[in-house]
Short mmCIF file of C-alpha atoms in Angstrom, two decimals:
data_model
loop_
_atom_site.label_atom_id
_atom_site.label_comp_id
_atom_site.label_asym_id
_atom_site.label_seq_id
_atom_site.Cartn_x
_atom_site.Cartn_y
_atom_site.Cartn_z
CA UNK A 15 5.85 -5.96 16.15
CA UNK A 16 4.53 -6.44 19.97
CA UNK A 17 5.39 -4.01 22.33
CA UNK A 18 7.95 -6.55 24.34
CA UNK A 19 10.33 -6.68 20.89
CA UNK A 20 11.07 -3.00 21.43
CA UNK A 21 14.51 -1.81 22.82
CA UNK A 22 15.83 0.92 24.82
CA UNK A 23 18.09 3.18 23.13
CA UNK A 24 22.20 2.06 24.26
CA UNK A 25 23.91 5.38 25.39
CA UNK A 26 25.83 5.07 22.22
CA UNK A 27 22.64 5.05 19.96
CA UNK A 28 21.54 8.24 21.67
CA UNK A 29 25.34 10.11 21.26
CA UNK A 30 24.89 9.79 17.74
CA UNK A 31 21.28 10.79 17.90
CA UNK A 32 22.13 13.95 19.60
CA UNK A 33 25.18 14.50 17.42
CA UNK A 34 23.21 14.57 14.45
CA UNK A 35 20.50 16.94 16.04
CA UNK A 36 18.03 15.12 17.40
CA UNK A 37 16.45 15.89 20.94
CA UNK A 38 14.07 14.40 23.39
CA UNK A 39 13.20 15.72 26.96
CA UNK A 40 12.70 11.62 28.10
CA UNK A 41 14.95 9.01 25.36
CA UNK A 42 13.58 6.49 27.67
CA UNK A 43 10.51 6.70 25.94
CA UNK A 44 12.29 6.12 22.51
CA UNK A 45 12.39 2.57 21.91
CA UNK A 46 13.80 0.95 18.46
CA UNK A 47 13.77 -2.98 16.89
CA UNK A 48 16.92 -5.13 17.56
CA UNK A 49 19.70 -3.83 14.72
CA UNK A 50 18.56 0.02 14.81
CA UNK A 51 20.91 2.31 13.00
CA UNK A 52 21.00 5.20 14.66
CA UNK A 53 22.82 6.83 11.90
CA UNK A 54 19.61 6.93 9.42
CA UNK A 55 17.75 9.31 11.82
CA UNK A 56 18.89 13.14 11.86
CA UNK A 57 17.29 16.60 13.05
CA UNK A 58 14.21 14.79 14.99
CA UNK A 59 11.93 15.74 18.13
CA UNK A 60 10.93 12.51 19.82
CA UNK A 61 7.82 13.40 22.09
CA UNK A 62 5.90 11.19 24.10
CA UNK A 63 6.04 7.67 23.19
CA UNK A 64 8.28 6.87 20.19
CA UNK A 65 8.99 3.16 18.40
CA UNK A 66 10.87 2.49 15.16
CA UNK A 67 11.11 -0.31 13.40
CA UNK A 68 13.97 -1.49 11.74
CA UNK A 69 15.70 0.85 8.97
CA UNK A 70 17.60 -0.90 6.33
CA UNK A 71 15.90 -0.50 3.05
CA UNK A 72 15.30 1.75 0.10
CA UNK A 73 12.61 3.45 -2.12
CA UNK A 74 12.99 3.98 -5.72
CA UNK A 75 9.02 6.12 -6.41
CA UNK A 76 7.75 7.48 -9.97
CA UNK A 77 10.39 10.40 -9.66
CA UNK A 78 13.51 8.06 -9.93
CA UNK A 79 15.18 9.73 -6.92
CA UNK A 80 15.72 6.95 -4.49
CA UNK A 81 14.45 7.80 -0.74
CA UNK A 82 16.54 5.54 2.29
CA UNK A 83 14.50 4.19 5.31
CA UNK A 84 15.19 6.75 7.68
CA UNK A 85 13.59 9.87 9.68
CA UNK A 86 15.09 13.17 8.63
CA UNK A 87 13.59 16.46 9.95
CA UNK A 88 10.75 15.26 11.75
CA UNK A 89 8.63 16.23 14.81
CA UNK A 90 7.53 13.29 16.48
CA UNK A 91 4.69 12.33 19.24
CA UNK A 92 3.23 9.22 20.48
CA UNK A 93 4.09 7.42 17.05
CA UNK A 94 4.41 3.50 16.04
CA UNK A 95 6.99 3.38 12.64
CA UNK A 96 7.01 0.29 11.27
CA UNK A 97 9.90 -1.55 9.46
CA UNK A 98 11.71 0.74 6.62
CA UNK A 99 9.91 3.92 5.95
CA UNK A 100 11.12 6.87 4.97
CA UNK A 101 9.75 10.33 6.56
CA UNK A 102 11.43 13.39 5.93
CA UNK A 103 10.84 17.40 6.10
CA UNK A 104 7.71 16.86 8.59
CA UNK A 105 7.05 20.69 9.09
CA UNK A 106 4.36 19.93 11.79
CA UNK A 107 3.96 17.39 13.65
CA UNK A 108 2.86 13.58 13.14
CA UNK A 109 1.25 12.59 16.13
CA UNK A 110 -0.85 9.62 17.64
CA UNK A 111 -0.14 7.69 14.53
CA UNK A 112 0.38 4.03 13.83
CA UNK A 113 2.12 3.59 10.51
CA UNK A 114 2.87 0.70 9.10
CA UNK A 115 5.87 -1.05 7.29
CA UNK A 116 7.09 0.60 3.90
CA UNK A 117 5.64 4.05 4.17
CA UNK A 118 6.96 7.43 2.60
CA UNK A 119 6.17 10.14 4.53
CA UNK A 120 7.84 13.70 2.61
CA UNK A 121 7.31 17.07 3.00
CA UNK A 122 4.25 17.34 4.58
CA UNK A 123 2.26 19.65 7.51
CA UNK A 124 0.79 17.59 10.33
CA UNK A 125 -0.65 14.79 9.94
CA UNK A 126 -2.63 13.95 13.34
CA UNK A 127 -4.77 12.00 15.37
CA UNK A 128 -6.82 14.65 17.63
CA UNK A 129 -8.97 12.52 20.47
CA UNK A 130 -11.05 9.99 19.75
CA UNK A 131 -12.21 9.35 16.30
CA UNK A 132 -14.11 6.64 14.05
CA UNK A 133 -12.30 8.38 10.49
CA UNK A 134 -15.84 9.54 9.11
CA UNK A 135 -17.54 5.80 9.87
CA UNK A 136 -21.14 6.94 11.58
CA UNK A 137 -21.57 9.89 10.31
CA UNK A 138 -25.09 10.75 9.09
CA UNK A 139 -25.23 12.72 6.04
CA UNK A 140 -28.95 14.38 4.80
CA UNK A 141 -28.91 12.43 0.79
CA UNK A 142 -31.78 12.89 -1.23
CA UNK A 143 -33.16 15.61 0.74
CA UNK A 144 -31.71 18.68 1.72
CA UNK A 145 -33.61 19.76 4.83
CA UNK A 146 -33.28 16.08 6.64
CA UNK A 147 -35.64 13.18 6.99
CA UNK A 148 -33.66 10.42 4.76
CA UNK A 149 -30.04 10.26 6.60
CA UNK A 150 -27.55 8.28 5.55
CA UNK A 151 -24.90 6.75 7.63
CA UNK A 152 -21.54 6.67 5.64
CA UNK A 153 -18.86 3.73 6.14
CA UNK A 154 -15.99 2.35 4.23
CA UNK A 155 -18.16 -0.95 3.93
CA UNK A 156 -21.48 0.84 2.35
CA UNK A 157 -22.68 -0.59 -0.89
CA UNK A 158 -25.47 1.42 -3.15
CA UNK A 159 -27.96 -1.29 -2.49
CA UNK A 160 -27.54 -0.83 1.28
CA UNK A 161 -27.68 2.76 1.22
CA UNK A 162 -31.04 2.71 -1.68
CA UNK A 163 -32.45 0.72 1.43
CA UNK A 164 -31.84 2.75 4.03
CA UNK A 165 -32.99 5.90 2.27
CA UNK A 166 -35.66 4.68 0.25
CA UNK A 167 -37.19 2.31 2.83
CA UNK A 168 -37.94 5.16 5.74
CA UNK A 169 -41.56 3.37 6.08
CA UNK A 170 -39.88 0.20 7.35
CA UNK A 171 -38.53 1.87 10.76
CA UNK A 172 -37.14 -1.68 11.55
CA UNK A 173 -35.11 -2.25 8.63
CA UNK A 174 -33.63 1.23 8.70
CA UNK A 175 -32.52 1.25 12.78
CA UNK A 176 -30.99 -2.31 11.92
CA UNK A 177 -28.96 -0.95 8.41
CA UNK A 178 -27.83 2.32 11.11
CA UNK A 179 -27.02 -0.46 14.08
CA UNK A 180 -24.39 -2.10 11.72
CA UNK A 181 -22.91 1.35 10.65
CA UNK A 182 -22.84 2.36 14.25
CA UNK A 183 -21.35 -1.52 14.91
CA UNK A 184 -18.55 -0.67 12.34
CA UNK A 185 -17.80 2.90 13.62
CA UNK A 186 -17.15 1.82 17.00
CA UNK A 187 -14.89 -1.24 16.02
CA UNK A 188 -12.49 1.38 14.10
CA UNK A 189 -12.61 4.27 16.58
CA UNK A 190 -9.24 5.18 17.87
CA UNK A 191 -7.09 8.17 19.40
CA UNK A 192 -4.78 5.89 16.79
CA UNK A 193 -5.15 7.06 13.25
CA UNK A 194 -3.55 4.21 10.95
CA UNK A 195 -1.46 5.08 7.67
CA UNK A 196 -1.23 1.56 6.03
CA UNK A 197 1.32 -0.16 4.39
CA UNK A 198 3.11 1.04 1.25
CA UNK A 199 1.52 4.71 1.25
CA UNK A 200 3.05 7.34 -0.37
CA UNK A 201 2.07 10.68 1.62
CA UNK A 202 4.57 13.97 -0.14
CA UNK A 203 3.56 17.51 -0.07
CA UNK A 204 0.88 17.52 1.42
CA UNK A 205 -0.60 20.15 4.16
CA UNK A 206 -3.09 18.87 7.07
CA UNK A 207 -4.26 15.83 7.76
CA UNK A 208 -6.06 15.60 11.11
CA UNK A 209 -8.15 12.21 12.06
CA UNK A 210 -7.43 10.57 8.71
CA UNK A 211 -7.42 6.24 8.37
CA UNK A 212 -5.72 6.01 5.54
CA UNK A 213 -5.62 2.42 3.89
CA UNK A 214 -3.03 0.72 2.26
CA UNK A 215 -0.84 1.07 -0.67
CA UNK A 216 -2.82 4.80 -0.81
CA UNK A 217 -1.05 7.84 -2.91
CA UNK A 218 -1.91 11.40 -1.47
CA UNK A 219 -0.18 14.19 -3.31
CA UNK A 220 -0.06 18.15 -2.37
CA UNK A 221 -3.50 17.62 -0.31
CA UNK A 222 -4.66 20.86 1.08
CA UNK A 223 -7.14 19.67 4.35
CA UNK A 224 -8.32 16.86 5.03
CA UNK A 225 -10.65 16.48 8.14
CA UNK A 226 -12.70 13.27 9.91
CA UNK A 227 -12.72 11.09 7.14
CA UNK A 228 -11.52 7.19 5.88
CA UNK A 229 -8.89 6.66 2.62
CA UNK A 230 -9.67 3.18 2.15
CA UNK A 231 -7.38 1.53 -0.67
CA UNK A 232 -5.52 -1.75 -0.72
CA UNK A 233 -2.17 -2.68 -2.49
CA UNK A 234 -3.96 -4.31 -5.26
CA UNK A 235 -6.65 -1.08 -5.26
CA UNK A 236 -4.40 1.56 -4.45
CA UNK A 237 -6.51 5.18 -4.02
CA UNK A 238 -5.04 8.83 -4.81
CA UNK A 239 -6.07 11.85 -3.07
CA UNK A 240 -4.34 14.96 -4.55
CA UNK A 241 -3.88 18.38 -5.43
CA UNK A 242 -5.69 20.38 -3.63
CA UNK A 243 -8.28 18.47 -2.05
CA UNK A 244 -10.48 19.55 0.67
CA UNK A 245 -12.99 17.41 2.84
CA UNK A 246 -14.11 16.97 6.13
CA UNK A 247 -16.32 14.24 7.27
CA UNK A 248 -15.91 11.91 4.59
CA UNK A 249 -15.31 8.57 2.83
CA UNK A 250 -13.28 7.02 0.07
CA UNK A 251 -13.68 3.72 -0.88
CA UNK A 252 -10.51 1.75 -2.61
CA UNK A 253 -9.62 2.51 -6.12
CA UNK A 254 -11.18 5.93 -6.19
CA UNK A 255 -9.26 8.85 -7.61
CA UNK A 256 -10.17 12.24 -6.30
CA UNK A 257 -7.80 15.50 -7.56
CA UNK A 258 -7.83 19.20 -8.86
CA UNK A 259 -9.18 20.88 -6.27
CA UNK A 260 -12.30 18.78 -5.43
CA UNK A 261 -14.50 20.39 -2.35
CA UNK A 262 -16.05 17.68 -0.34
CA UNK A 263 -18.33 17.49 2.92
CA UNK A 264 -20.10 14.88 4.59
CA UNK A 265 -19.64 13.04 1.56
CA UNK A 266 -18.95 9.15 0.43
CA UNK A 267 -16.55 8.66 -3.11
CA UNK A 268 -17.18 5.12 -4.41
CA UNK A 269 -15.00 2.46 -5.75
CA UNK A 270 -12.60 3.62 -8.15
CA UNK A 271 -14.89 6.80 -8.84
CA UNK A 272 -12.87 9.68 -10.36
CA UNK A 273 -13.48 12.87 -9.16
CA UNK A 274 -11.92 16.06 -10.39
CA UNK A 275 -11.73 19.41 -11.94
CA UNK A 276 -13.20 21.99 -8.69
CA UNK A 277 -15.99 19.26 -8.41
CA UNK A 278 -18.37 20.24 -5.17
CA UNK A 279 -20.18 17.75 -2.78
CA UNK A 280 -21.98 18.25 0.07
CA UNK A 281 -23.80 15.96 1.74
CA UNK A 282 -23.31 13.16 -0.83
CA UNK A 283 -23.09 9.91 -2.47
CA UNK A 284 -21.15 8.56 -5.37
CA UNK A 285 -20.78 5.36 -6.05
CA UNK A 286 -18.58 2.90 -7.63
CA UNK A 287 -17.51 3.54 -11.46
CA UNK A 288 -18.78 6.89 -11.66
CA UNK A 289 -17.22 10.64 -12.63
CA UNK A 290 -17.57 13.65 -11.60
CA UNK A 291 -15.86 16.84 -12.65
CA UNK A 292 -16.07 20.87 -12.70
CA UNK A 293 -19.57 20.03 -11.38
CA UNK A 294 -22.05 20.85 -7.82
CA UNK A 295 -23.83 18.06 -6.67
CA UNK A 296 -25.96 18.72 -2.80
CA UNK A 297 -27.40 15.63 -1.27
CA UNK A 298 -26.99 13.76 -4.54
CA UNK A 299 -27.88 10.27 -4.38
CA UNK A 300 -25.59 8.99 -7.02
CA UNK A 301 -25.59 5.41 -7.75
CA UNK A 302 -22.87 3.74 -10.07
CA UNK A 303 -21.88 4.74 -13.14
CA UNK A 304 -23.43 8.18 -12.54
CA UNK A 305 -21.27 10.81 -14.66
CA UNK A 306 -21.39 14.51 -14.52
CA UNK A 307 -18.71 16.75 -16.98
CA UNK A 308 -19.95 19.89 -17.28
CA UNK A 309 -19.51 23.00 -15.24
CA UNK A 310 -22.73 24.42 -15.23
CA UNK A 311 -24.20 21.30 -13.65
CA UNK A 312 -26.02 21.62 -10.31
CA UNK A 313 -27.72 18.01 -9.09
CA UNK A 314 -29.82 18.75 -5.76
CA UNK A 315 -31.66 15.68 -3.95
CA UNK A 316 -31.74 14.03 -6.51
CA UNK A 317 -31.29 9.60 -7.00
CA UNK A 318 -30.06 8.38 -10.29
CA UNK A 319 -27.65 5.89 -11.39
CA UNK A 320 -26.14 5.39 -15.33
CA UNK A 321 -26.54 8.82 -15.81
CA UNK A 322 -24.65 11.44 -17.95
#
């Protein structure tokens, strides 16, 4: 919905906004879709610049209990709402968000956009060698063969500046002060979220931190974060599935990759298809299908691929 489709609040809408505890310092700057209820919206800070889309519809999630559109104890700031979401017990803030249509947002922290930020696209992570020489620019779009070539092709200075050009290309199209939660996520008790692009149809369950870093996921390839999870500068391609407590830092998760189980990884790469779980892996070139189980595994710079 454009900007110019927005409407002022009437005097009545806001009555029954402050009746049922909701306050701005500026409801000028609160601006709703033609047929807003005011009625669905209770105990709410609007700060900044606010817009809601419309709120007439329903969730029925896993847990049978069914959720209306509507925005019940929430602390608001400089946030787009699409059409019929439901966000509710928002103990922090959500701030300099865009979300889109058909989002549950429940019992969460903050969730926040904090400056500018490219969500973990561009960042340079040290793979296959601990102390540096064979970085690795992460992206939602990076494939194993492009990253083999870009750290295994360091004599070939040309190829290498033109592979980190395009990741620097794609960083800069998707940087933002705007973090985007995409259609049909499910986000419930969950703790901090700050600079997150989270894609669409995505599931994040009682996350613990999450820091700089891209959820990519589609309707059709929906990706769970849960339980615990820690990262900071970081990327998850669609269909992954990353739980029980994983620890993860300047790190890529491939597609629909399962990681689990207090798995560690620092500085990186696991690619599509492959598991890992209780293990350590440090600047661990991991191409697909690359499986690690056992907890007294410790992978360090190394590169393999169909390997258990």
């Amino acid at each position: 919905m454009s900007n110019s489709q927005y409407l002022p609040l009437t005097p009545e809408a806001i009555k029954i906004l402050k009746g049922n505890g909701c306050w701005s310092r500026h409801w000028s700057k609160v601006k709703v879709s033609k047929g807003f209820d005011p009625t669905r919206i209770a105990g709410t800070i609007f700060r900044g610049e606010v817009r809601i889309g419309r709120l007439d519809g329903h969730f029925l999630p896993q847990d049978g209990i069914k959720r209306y559109a509507g925005i019940f104890d929430a602390n608001l700031h400089n946030v787009v709402i699409g059409d019929n979401c439901h966000i509710s017990n928002v103990n922090g803030w959500l701030s300099n968000l865009f979300i889109e249509n058909n989002v549950l947002i429940e019992d969460v922290g903050s969730i926040v956009c904090q400056g500018q930020s490219s969500f973990g696209n561009g960042h340079a992570i040290e793979v296959l060698n601990e102390g540096g020489g064979r970085e690795l620019k992460i992206t939602e779009m990076t494939s194993a063969q492009t990253a083999y070539l870009s750290t295994m092709y360091r004599h070939d200075s040309e190829l290498v500046q033109a592979l980190d050009r395009i990741a620097d290309e794609y960083a800069d199209r998707v940087k933002s002060t705007t973090a985007i939660i995409g259609e049909g996520t499910i986000i419930f008790h969950c703790q901090n979220i700050v600079n997150v692009r989270i894609g669409k149809g995505a599931i994040l369950r009682g996350i613990q931190n999450l820091k700089e870093g891209s959820i990519a996921s589609a309707l059709d390839a929906s990706t769970f974060v849960g339980d615990g999870v820690i990262a900071k500068n970081f990327i998850i391609q669609k269909g992954a599935h990353v739980s029980d407590g994983a620890l993860l830092h300047s790190t890529l998760i491939g597609e629909y990759t399962r990681i689990g189980k207090q798995f560690s990884a620092e500085n990186s790469v696991m690619f599509s298809n492959s598991e890992g779980f209780h293990s350590e892996v440090c600047s661990l070139f991991g191409g697909p299908f690359t499986v690690t189980h056992h907890r007294s595994t410790l992978l360090i710079a190394g590169l393999m691929s169909f390997f258990n």
